[in-house]
Coordinates of C-alpha atoms and ligand atoms in Angstrom, one line a residue:
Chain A
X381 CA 123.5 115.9 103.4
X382 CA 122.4 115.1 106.7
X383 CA 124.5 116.5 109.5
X384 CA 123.7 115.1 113.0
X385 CA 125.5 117.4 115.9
X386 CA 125.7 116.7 119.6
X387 CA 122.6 114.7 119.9
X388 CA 121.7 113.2 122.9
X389 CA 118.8 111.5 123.7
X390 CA 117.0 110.7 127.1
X391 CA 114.3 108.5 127.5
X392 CA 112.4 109.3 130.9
X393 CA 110.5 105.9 131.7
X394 CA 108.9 104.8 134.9
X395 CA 112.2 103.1 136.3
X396 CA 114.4 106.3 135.7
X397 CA 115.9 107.9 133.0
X398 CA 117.7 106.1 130.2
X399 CA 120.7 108.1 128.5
X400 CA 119.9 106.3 124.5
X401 CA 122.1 108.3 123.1
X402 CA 125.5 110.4 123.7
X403 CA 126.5 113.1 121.7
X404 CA 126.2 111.9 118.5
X405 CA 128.0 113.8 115.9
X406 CA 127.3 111.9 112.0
X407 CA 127.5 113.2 108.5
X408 CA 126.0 111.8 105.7
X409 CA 126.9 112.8 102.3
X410 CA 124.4 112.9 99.5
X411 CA 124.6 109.1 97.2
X412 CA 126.0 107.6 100.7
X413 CA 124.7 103.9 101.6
X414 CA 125.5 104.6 105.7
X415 CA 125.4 102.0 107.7
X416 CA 124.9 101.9 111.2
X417 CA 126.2 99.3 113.1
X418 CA 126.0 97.6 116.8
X419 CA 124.7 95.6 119.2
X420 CA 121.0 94.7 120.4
X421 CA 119.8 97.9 122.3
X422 CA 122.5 100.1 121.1
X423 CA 120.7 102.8 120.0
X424 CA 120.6 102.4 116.5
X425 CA 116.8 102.6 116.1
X426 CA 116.4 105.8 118.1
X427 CA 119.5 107.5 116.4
X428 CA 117.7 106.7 112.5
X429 CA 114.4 107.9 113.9
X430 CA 115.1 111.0 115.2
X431 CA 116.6 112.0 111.7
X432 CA 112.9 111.7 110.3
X433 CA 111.8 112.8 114.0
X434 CA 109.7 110.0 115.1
X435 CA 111.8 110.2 117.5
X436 CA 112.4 114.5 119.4
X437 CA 116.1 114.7 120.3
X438 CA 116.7 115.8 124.1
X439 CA 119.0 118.2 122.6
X440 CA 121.6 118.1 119.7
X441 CA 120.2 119.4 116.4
X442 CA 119.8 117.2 113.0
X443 CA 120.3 119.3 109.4
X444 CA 119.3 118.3 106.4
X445 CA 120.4 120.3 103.2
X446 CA 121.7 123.0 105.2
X447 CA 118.1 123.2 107.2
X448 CA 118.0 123.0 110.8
X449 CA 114.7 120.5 111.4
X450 CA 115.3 119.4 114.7
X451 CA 112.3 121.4 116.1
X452 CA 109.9 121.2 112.9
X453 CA 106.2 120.6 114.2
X454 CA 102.9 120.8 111.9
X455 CA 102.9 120.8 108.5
X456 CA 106.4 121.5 107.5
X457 CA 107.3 118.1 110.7
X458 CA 104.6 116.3 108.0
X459 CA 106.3 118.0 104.8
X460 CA 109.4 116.6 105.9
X461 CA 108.6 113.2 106.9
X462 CA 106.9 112.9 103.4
X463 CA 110.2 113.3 101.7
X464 CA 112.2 110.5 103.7
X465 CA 111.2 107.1 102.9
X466 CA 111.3 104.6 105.6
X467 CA 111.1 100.7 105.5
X468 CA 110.7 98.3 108.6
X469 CA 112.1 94.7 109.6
X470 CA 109.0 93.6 110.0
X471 CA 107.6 95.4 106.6
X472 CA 104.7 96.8 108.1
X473 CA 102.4 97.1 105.1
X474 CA 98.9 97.6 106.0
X475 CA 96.9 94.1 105.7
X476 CA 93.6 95.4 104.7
X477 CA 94.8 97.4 102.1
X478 CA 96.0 95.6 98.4
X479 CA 99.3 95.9 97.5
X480 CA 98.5 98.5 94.6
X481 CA 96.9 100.5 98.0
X482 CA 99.6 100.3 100.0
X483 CA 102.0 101.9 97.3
X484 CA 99.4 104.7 97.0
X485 CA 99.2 105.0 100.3
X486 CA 101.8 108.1 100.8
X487 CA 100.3 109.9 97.5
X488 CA 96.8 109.1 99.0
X489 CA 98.3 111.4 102.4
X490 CA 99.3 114.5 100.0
X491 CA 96.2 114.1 98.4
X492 CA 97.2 113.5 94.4
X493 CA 94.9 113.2 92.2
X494 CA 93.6 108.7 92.1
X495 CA 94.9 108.5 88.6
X496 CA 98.2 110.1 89.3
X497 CA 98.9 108.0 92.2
X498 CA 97.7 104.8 90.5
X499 CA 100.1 105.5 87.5
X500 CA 103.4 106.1 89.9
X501 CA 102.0 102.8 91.9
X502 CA 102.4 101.0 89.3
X503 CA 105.2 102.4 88.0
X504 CA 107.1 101.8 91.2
X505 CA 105.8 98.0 91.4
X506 CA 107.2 97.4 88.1
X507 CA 110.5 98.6 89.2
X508 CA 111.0 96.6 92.3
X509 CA 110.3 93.6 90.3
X510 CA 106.6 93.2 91.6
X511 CA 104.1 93.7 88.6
X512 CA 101.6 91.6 88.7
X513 CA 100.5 91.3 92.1
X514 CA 98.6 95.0 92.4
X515 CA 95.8 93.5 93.7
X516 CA 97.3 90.5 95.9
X517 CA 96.7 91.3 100.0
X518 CA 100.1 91.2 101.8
X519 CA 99.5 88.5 103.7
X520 CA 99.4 86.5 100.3
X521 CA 103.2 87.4 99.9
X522 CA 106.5 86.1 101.3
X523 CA 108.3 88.3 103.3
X524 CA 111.0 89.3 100.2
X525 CA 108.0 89.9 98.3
X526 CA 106.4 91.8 101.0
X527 CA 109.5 93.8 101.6
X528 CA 109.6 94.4 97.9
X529 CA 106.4 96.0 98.3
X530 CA 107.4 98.0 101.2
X531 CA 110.4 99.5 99.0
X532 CA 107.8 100.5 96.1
X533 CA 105.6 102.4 98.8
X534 CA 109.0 104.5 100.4
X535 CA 109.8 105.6 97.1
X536 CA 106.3 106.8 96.1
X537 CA 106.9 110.2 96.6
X538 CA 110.1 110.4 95.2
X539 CA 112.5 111.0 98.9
X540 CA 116.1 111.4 98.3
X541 CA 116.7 109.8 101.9
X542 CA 115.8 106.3 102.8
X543 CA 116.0 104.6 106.1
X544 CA 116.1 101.4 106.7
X545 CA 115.8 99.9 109.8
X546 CA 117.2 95.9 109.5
X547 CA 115.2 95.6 106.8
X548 CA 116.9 92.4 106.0
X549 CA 116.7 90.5 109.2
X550 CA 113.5 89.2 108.7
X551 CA 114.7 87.3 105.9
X552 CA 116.6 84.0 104.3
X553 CA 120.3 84.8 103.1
X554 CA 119.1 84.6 99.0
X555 CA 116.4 86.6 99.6
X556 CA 118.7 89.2 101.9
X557 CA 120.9 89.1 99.0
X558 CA 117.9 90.3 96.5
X559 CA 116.4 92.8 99.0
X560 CA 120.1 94.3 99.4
X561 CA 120.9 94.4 95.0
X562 CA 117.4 96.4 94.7
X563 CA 118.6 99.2 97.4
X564 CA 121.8 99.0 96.0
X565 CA 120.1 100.0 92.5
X566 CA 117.9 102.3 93.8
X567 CA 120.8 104.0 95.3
X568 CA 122.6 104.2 92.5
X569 CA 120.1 105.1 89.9
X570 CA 118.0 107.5 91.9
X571 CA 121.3 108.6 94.4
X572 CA 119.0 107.9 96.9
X573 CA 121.3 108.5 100.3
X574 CA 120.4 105.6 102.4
X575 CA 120.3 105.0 106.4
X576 CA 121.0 101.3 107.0
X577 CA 120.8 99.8 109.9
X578 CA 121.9 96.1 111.1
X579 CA 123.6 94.0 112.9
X580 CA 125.0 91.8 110.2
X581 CA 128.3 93.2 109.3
X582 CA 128.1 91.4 106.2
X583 CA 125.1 93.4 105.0
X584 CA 127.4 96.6 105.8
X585 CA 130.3 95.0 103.8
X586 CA 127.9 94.1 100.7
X587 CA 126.2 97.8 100.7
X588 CA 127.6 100.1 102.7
X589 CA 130.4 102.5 101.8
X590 CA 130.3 104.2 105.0
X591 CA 129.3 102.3 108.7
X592 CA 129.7 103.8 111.7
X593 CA 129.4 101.6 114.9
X594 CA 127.7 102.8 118.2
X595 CA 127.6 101.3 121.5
X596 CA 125.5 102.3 124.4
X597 CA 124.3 105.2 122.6
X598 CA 128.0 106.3 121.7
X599 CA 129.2 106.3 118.4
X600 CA 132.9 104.4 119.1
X601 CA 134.2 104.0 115.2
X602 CA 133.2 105.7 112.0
X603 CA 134.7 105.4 108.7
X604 CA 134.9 103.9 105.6
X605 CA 133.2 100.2 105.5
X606 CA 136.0 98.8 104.2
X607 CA 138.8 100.2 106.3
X608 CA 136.5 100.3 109.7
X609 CA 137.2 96.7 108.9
X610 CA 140.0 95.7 107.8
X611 CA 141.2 97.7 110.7
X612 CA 138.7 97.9 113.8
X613 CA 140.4 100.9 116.4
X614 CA 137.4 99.8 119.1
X615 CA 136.8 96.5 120.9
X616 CA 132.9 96.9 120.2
X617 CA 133.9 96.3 116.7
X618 CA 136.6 93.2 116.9
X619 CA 133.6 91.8 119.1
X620 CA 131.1 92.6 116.1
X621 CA 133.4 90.8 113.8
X622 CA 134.5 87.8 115.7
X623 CA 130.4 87.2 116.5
X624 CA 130.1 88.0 112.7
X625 CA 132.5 85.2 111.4
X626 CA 131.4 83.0 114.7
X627 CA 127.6 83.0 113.3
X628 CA 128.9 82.3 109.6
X629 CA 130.4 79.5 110.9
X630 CA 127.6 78.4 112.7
X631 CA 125.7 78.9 109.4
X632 CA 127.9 77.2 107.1
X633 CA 127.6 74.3 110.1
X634 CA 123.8 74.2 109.8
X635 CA 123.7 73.8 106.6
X636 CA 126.0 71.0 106.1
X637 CA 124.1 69.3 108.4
Chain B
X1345 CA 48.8 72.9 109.9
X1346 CA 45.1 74.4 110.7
X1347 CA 46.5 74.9 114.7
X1348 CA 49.1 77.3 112.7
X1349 CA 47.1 79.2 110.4
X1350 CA 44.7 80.4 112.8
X1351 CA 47.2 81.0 115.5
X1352 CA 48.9 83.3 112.9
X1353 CA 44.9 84.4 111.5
X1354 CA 45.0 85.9 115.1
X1355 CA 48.9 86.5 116.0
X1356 CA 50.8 87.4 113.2
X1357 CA 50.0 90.8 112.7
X1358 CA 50.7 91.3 116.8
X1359 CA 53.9 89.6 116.2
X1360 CA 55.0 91.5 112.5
X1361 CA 54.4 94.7 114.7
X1362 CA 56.2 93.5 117.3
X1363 CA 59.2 92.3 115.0
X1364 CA 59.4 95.7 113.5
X1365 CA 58.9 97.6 116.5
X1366 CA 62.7 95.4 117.9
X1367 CA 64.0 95.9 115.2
X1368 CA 63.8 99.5 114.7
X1369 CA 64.8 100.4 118.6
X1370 CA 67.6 97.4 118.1
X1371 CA 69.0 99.2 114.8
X1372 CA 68.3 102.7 115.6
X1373 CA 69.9 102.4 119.2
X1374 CA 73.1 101.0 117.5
X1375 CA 73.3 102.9 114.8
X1376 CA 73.3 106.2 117.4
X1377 CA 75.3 104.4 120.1
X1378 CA 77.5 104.1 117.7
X1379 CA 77.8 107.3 116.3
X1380 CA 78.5 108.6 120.2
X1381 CA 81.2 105.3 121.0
X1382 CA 83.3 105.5 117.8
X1383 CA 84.4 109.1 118.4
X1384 CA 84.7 108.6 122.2
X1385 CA 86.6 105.6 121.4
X1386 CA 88.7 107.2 119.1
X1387 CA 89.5 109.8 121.7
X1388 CA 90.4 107.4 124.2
X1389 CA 92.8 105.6 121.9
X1390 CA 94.4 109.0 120.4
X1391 CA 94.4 110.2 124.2
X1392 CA 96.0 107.5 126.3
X1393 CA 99.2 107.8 127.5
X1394 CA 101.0 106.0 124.6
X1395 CA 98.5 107.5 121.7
X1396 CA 98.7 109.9 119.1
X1397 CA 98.0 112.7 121.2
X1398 CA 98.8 111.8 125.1
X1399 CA 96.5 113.9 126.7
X1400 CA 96.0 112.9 130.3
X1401 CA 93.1 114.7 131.9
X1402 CA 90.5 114.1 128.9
X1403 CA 91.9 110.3 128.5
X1404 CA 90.8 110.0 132.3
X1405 CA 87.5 111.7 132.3
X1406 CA 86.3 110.2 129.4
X1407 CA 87.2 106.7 131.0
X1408 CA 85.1 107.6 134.4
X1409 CA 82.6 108.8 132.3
X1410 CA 82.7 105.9 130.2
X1411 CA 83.3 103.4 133.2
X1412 CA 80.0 105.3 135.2
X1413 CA 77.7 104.4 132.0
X1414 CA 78.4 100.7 132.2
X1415 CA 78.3 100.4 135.5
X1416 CA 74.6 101.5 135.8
X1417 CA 72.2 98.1 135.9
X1418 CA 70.2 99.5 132.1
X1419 CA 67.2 98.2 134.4
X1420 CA 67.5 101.2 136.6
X1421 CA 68.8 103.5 133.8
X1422 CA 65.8 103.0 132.2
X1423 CA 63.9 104.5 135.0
X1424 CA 66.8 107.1 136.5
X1425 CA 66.6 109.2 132.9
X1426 CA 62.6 109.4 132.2
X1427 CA 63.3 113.2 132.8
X1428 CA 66.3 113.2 130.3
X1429 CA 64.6 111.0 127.7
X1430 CA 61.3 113.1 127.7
X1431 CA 63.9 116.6 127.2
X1432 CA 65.1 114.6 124.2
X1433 CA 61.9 112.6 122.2
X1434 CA 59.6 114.6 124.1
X1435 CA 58.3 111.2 125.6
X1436 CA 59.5 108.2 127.8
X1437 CA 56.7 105.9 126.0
X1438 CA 57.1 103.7 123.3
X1439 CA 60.1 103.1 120.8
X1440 CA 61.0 106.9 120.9
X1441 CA 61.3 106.5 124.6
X1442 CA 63.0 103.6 124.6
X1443 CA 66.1 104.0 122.5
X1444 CA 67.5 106.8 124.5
X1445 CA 68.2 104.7 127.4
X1446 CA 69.2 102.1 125.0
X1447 CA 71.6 104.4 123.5
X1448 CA 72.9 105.8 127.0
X1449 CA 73.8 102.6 128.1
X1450 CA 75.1 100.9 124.8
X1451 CA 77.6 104.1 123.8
X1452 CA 80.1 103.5 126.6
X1453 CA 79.9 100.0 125.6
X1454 CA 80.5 100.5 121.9
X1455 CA 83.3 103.2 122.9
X1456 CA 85.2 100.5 124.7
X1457 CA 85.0 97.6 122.2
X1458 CA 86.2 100.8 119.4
X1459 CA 88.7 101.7 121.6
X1460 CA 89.4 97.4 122.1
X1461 CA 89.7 97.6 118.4
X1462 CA 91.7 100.1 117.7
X1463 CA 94.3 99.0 120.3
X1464 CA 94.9 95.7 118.5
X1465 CA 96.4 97.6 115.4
X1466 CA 99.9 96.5 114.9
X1467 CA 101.7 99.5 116.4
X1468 CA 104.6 99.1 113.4
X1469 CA 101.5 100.4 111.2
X1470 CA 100.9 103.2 113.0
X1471 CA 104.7 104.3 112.9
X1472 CA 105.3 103.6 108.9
X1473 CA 102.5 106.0 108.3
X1474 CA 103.6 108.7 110.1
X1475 CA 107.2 108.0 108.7
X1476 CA 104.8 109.3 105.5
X1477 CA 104.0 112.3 107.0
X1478 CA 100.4 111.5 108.0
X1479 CA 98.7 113.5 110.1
X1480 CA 96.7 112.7 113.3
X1481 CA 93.3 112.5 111.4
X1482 CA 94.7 110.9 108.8
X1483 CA 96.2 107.8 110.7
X1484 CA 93.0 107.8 112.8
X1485 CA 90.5 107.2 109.6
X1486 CA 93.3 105.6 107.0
X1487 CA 95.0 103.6 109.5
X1488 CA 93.6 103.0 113.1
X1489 CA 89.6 102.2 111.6
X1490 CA 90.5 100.9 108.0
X1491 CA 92.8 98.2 109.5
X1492 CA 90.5 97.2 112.4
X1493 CA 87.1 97.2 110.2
X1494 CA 86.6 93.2 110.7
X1495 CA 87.4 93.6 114.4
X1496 CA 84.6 96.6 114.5
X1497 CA 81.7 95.2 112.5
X1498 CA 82.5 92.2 115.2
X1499 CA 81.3 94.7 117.8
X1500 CA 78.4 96.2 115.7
X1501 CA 77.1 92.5 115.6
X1502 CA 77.7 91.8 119.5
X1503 CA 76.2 95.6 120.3
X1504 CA 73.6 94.5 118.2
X1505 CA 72.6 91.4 119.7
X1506 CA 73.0 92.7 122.9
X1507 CA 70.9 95.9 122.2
X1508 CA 67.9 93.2 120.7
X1509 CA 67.7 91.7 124.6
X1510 CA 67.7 95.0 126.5
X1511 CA 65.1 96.3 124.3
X1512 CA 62.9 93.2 125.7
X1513 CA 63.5 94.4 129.3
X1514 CA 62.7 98.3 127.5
X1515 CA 58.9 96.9 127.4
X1516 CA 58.2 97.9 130.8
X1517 CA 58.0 101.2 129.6
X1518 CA 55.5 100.1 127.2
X1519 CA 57.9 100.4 124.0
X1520 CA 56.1 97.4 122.8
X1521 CA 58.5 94.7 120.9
X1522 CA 58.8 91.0 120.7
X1523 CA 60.2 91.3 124.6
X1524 CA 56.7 93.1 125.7
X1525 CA 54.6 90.5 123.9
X1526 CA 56.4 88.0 125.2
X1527 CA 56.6 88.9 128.7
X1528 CA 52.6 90.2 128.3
X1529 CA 51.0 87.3 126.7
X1530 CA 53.3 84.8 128.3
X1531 CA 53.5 86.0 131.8
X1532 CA 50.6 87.9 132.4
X1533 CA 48.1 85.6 130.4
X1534 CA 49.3 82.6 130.8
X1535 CA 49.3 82.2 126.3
X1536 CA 52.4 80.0 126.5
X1537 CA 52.1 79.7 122.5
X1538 CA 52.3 83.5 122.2
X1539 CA 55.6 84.2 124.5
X1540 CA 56.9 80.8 122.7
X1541 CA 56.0 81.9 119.0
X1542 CA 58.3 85.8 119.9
X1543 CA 60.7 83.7 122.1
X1544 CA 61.3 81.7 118.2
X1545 CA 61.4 85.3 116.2
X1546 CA 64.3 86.6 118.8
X1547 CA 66.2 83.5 118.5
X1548 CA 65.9 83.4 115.0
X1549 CA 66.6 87.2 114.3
X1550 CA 69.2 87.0 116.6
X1551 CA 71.1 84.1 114.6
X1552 CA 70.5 86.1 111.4
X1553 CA 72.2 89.0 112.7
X1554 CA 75.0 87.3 114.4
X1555 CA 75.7 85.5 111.6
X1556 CA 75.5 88.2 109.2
X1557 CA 78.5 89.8 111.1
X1558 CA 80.6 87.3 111.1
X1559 CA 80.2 86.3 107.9
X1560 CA 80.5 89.8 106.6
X1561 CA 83.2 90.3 109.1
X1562 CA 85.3 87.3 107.8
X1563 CA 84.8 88.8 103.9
X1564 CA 86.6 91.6 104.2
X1565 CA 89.3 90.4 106.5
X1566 CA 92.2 90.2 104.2
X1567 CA 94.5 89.1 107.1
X1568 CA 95.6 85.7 107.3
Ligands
ATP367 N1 110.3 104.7 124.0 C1 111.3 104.3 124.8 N2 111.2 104.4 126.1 C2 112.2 104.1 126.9 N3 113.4 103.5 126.5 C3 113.5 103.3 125.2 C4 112.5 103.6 124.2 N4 112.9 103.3 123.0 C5 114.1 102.7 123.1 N5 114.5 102.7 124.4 C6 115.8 102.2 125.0 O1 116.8 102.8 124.3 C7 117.8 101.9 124.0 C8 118.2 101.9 122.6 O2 117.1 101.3 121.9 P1 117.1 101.1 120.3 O3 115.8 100.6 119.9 O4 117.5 102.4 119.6 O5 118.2 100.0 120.1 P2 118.7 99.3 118.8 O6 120.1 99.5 118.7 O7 117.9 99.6 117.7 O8 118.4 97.7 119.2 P3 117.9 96.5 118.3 O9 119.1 96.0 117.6 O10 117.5 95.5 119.4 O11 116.8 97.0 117.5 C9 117.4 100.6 124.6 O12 118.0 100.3 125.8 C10 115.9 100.7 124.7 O13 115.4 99.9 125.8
MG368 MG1 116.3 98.6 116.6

């Protein structure tokens, strides 16, 4: 479980201070799929990151499995960070490494014997549907492929929190669809608890059973996905969903064309 | 063909010493100009304001010092150190003498193309392998250097290269080289074949080299 009380964040920048966040109060239960909803410059990033603390709250306090980790430093700030997995819009695998490497990559960190880590690498490739292209460089993949890749290397060292930060937006609407099914399964048949964030409200609707919806840094809704929809209490959220059916439109428009 | 193979009956052992004689100040000086820049250039990286480690005062210092050390004409180096160089090789003749103001002045270089290297790693990189828990050291050698090797052996070829034409100018303190012979036979005796014959061996060793970088550089550059 992952409690997140009274967090506030301030970034100090050249041009003043900037208030990213405002008391933030979240729980996620263990097996959750949470998604985190709202505009461009919400916040969203900066709330997910300061769970794994790439991000030090300006005050508030974030506790995970009853542990207070909001001021960890050294090796247990390393030691935690090891055990949440973490994947990126933009997939951020390393290009000089093969994709076998980059799925060893976190086992290479704690240091596990090469075998060991091969055999889980491997392992892990198989089960995101990606066997057979250990020794393919990243920039021979498409970018499901690549984020397929990126899935394998956040599970190597077995996390039981995953965050995702619009891990879809990169990518096509079949291949979104894929990408969403195989965090769905992992989910399910690891009870991975997963951090999700996007803007597409029909990426919360298709995974998420729990979204909550910030806005400048406030979180204004939070609920279940399916009744935070049916029946939005904020305007920030009406707004998300008439944009949302909007940009289907749009889509549906495109495509016809 | 007989104008050749007397020329060389009577040159080529002159010019086979002077090849080796570059080539060993050009290769040590890099390697040991290297062996200063990369961790300076590291440090600058890790220490800048949005690095690793944000570390203000050493981030600055380093960059005066490093800024000072290219700003000296290696011309005038070359003299202004004698005293240094002869506390280090014990002499400020010869190739010994020579590639410690080689090294002196290439260093600050080579720590600002590392540093030039290091800064064009994808920052995203960076941030997914700390989301693994790495540690400082760790993203410095398994990230930061591992992703930007093609970019650095770039740099070792350029340092290299440019290292082979101050080590001509590193003649005048009689460190001997293709530079010396040139400048000697060529401009001092007036043995236009001579200075033309090492003016050749630089421009070829120079292509060799150049070209082994960026051939080597291109190999292992899995990017696309
Ligand atoms: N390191 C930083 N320094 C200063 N301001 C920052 C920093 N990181 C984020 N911000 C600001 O904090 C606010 C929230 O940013 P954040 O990245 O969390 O938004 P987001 O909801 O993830 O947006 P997007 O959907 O565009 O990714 C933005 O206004 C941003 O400019
Ligand atoms: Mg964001």
């Amino acid at each position: 479980m992952i409690e997140i009380k009274d967090l506030n964040k301030v970034f100090e920048g050249r041009g003043g201070s900037h208030h990213a966040l405002r008391d933030v109060n979240l729980t996620i239960e263990d097996g959750d799929i949470f998604g985190i909803i709202g505009q461009s410059g919400a916040g969203k990033s900066t709330l997910v990151r300061c769970i794994n603390l790439l991000e030090r709250p300006t005050s508030g306090s974030i506790v995970i499995d009853g542990k207070d980790i909001t001021d960890y430093q050294g090796r247990d700030l390393l030691d935690l960070r090891a055990g949440i997995g973490m994947i990126f819009q933009h997939f951020s695998l390393f290009q000089q490494r093969t994709v076998l490497q980059n799925v060893m990559f976190p086992l290479e960190l704690r240091k596990e014997p090469k075998a060991k880590r091969e055999a889980r690498a491997r392992e892990l490739l198989e089960a995101v549907g990606m066997a057979g292209y250990e020794e393919r460089y990243p920039s021979e993949l498409s970018g499901g492929q690549q984020q397929r890749v990126a899935i394998a290397r956040a599970l190597a060292n077995d996390p039981k929190i995953m965050l995702c930060d619009e891990a879809t937006s990169a990518l096509d609407t079949r291949t979104t669809v894929a990408i969403l099914n195989l965090l769905k399964e992992i989910n399910e048949k690891l009870g991975v608890t997963m951090v999700v964030i996007t803007h597409s409200l029909a990426v919360a609707q298709k995974i998420c059973n729990r979204v909550a919806v910030i806005d400048y840094g406030e979180v204004v809704e939070e609920g279940r996905t399916v009744e935070v929809f049916a029946n939005p209490q904020s305007s920030v959220t009406r707004e998300l969903i008439e944009h949302d059916t909007l940009s289907a439109v749009v889509d549906v428009k495109k495509e016809a064309e | 063909m007989e104008f050749l193979a007397s020329f060389f009956d009577q040159y080529g052992m002159l010019l086979l010493d002077g090849t080796v004689d570059t080539l060993v100040m050009t290769v040590l000086s890099t390697l040991f100009a290297y062996v200063i820049g990369v961790p300076v250039g590291v440090l600058l990286v890790v220490t800048s304001p949005n690095g690793l480690r944000p570390h203000k005062a050493l981030n600055t210092v380093l960059g005066w010092i490093v800024n000072i050390g290219r700003s000296i004409p290696f011309i005038i180096l070359l003299v202004a150190i004698i005293p240094f160089t002869r506390l280090v090789v014990g002499t400020s003749l010869g190739v010994p003498g020579a590639i410690v103001p080689l090294v002196v002045t290439a260093a600050p270089f080579v720590a600002r193309m590392v540093e030039q290297s290091l800064e064009e790693v994808d920052g995203g990189l960076v941030e997914a392998a700390q989301s693994f828990g790495a540690s400082t050291w760790q993203i410095v050698s398994k990230v930061y250097l591992r992703e930007s090797l093609p970019s650095l052996i770039r740099g070792v070829s350029i340092t290299f290269v440019t290292l082979f034409g101050y080590s001509a100018m590193a003649g005048t303190v009689g460190a001997g080289g293709l530079g010396d012979i040139a400048i000697r036979y060529g401009y001092q005796r007036y043995q236009t074949d001579v200075m033309i014959a090492a003016v050749i061996l630089c421009v070829v060793l120079v292509q060799v080299f150049q070209t082994a970088g960026d051939v080597l550089a291109r190999k292992i550059d899995k990017r696309r």
